[in-house]
mmCIF file with all atom_site columns, C-alpha atoms and ligand atoms in Angstrom:
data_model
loop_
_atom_site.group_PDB
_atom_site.id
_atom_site.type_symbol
_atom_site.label_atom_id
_atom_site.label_alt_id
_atom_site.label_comp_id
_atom_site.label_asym_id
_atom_site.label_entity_id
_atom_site.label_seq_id
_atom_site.pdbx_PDB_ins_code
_atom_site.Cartn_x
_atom_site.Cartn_y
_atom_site.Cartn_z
_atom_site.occupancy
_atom_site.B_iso_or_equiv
_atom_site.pdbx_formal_charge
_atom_site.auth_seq_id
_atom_site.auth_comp_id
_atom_site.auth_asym_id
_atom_site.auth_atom_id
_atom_site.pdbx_PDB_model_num
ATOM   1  C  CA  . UNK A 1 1  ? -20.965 25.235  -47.674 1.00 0.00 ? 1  UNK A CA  1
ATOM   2  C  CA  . UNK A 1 2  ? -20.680 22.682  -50.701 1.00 0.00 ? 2  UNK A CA  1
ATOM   3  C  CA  . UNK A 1 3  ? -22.364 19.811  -51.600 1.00 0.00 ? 3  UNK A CA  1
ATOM   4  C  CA  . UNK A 1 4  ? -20.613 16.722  -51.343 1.00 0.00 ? 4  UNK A CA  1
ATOM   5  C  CA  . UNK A 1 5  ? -20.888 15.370  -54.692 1.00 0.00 ? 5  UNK A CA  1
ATOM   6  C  CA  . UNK A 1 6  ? -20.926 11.719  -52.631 1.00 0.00 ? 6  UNK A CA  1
ATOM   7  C  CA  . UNK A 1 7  ? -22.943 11.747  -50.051 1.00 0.00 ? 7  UNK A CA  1
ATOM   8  C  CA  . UNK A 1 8  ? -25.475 14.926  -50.717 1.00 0.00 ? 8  UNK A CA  1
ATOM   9  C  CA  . UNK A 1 9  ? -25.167 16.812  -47.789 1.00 0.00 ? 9  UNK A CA  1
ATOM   10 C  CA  . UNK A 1 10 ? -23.903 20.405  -47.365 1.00 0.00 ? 10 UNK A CA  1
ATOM   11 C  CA  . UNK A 1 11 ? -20.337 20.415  -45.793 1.00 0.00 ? 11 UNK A CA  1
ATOM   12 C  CA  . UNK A 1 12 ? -17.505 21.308  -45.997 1.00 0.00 ? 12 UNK A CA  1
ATOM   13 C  CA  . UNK A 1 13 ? -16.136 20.067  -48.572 1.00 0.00 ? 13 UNK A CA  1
ATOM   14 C  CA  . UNK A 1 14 ? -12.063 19.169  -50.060 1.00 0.00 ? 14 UNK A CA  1
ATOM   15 C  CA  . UNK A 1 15 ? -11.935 19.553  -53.530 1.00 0.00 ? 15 UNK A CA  1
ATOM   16 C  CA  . UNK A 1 16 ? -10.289 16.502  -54.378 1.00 0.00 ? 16 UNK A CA  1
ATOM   17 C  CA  . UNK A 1 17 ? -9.125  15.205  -58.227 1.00 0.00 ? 17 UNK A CA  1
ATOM   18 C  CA  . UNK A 1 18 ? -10.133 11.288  -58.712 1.00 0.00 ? 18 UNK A CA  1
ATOM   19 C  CA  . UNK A 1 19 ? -9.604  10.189  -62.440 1.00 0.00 ? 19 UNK A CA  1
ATOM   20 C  CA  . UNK A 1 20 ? -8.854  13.132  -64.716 1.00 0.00 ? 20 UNK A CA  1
ATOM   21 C  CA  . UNK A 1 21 ? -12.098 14.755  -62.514 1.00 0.00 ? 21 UNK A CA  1
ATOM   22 C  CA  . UNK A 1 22 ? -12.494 17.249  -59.960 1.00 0.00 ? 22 UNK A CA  1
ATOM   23 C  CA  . UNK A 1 23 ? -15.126 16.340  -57.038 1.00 0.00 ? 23 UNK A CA  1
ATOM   24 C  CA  . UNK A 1 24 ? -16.609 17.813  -53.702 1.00 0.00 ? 24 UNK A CA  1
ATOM   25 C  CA  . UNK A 1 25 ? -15.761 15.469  -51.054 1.00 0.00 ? 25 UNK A CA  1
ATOM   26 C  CA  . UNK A 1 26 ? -16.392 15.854  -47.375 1.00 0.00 ? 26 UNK A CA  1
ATOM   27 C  CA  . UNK A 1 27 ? -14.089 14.706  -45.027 1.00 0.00 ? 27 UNK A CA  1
ATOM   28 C  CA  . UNK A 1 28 ? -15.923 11.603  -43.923 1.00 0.00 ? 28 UNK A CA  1
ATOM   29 C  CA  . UNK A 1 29 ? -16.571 10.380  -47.561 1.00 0.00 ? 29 UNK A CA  1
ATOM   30 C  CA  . UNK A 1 30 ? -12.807 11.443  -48.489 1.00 0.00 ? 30 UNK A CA  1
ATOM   31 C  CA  . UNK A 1 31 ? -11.794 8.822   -45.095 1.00 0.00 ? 31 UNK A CA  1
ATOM   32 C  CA  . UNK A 1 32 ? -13.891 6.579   -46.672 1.00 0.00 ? 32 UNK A CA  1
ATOM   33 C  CA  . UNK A 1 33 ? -12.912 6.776   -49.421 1.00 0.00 ? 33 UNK A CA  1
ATOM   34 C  CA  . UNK A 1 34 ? -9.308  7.243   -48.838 1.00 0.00 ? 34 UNK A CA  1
ATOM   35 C  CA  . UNK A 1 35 ? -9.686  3.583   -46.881 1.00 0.00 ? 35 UNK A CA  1
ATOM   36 C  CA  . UNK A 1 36 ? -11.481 2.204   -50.326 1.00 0.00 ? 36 UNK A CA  1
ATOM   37 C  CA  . UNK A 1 37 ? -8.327  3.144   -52.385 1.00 0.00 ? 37 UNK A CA  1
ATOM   38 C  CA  . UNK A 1 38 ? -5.798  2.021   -49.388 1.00 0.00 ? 38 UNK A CA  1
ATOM   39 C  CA  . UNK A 1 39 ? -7.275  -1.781  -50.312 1.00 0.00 ? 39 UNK A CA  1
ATOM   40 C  CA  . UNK A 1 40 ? -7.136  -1.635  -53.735 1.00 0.00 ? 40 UNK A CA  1
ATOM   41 C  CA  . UNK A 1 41 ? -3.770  -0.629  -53.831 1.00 0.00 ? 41 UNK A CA  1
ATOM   42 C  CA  . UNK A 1 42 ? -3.045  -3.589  -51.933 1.00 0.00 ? 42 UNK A CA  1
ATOM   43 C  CA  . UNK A 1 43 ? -4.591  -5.722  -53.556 1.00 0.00 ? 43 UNK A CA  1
ATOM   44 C  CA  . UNK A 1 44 ? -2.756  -5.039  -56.744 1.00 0.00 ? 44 UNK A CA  1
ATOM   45 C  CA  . UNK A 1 45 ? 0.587   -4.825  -55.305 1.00 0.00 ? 45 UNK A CA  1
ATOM   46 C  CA  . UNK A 1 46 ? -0.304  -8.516  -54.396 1.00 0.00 ? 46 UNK A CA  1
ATOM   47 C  CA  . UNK A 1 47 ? -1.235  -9.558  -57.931 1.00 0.00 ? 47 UNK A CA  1
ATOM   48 C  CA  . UNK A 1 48 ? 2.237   -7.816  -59.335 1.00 0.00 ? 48 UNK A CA  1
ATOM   49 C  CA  . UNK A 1 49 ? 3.570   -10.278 -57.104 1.00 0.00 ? 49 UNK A CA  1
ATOM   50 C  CA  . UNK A 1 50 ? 2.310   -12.714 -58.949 1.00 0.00 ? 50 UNK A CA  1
ATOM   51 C  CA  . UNK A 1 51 ? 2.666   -11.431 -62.560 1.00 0.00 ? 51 UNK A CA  1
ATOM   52 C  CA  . UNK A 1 52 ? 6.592   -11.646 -61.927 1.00 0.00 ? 52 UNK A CA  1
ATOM   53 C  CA  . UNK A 1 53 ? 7.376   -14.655 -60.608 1.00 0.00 ? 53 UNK A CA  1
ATOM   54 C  CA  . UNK A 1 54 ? 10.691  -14.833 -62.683 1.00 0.00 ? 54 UNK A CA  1
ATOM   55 C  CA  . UNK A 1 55 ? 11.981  -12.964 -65.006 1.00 0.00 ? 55 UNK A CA  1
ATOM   56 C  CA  . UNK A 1 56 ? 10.506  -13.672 -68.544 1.00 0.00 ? 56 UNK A CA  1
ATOM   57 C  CA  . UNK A 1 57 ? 13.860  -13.387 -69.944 1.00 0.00 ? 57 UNK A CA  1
ATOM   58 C  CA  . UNK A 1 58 ? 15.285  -16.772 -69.313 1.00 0.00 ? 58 UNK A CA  1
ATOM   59 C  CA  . UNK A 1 59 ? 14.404  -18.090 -73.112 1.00 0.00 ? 59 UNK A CA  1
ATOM   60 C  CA  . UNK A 1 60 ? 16.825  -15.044 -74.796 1.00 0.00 ? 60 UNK A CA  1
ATOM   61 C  CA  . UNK A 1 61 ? 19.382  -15.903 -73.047 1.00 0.00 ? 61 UNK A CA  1
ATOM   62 C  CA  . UNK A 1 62 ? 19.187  -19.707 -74.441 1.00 0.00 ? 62 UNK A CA  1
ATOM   63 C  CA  . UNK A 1 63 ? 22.571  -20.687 -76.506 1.00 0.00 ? 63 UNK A CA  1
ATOM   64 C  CA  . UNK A 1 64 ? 22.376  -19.921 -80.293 1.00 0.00 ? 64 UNK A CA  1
ATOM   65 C  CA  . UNK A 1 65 ? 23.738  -22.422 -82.644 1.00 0.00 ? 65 UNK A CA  1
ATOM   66 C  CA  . UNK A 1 66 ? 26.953  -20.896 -84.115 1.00 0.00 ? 66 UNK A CA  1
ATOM   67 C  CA  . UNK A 1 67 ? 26.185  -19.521 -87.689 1.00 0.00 ? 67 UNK A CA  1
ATOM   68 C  CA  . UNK A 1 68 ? 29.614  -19.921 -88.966 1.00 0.00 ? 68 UNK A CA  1
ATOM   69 C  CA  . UNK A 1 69 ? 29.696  -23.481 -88.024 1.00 0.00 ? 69 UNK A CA  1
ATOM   70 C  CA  . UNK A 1 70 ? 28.595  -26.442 -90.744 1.00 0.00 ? 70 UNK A CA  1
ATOM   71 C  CA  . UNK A 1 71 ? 25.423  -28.338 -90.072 1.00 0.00 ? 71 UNK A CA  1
ATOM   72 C  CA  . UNK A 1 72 ? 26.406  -31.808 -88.545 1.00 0.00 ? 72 UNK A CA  1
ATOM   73 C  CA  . UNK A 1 73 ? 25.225  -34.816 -90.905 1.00 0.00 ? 73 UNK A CA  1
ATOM   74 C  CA  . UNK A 1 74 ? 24.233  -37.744 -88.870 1.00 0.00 ? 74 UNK A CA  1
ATOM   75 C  CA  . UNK A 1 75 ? 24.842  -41.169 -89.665 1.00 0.00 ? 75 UNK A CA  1
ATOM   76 C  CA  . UNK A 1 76 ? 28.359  -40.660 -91.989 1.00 0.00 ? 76 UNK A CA  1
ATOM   77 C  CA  . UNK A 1 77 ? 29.827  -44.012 -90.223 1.00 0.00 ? 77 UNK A CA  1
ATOM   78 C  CA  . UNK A 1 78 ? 27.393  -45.788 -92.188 1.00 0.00 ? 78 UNK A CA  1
ATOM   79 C  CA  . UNK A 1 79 ? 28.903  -44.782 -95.836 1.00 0.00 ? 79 UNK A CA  1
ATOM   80 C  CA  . UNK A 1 80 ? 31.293  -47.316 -95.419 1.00 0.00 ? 80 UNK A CA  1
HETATM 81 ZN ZN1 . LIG B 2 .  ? -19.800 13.282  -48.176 1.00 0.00 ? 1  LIG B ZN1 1
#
């Protein structure tokens, strides 16, 4: 028997990896927990949703002005 490192109690435990660490999980806390997880992953599949609404490239793809071309000069009619 192992002690679930969640809930205390002697069980038997799944040795399960969460964040770089290794735990002691019973099956009942794993569920659990399992169900925790479950929601947050849906949760933040809803928010990427909403981080790409369009595509951020639109203003790259705006028209240069032509280097090569001379700057227009406004008002030339008037010289005369
Ligand atoms: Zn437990």
């Amino acid at each position: 028997m192992i002690v679930c490192d969640l809930c205390g109690q002697s069980k038997d435990c799944l040795q399960k990896e969460i964040a770089g660490k290794e735990y002691d999980i019973c099956f009942e806390c794993w569920t659990l927990l399992a169900e925790k997880l479950k929601g947050k992953g849906r949760a933040k599949n809803r928010e990427a949703i909403f981080l790409h609404p369009r595509p951020i490239r639109e203003r790259d793809e705006e028209p240069e002005p032509h280097p090569g071309e001379p700057p227009k000069i406004q008002g030339t009619d008037r010289v005369h």
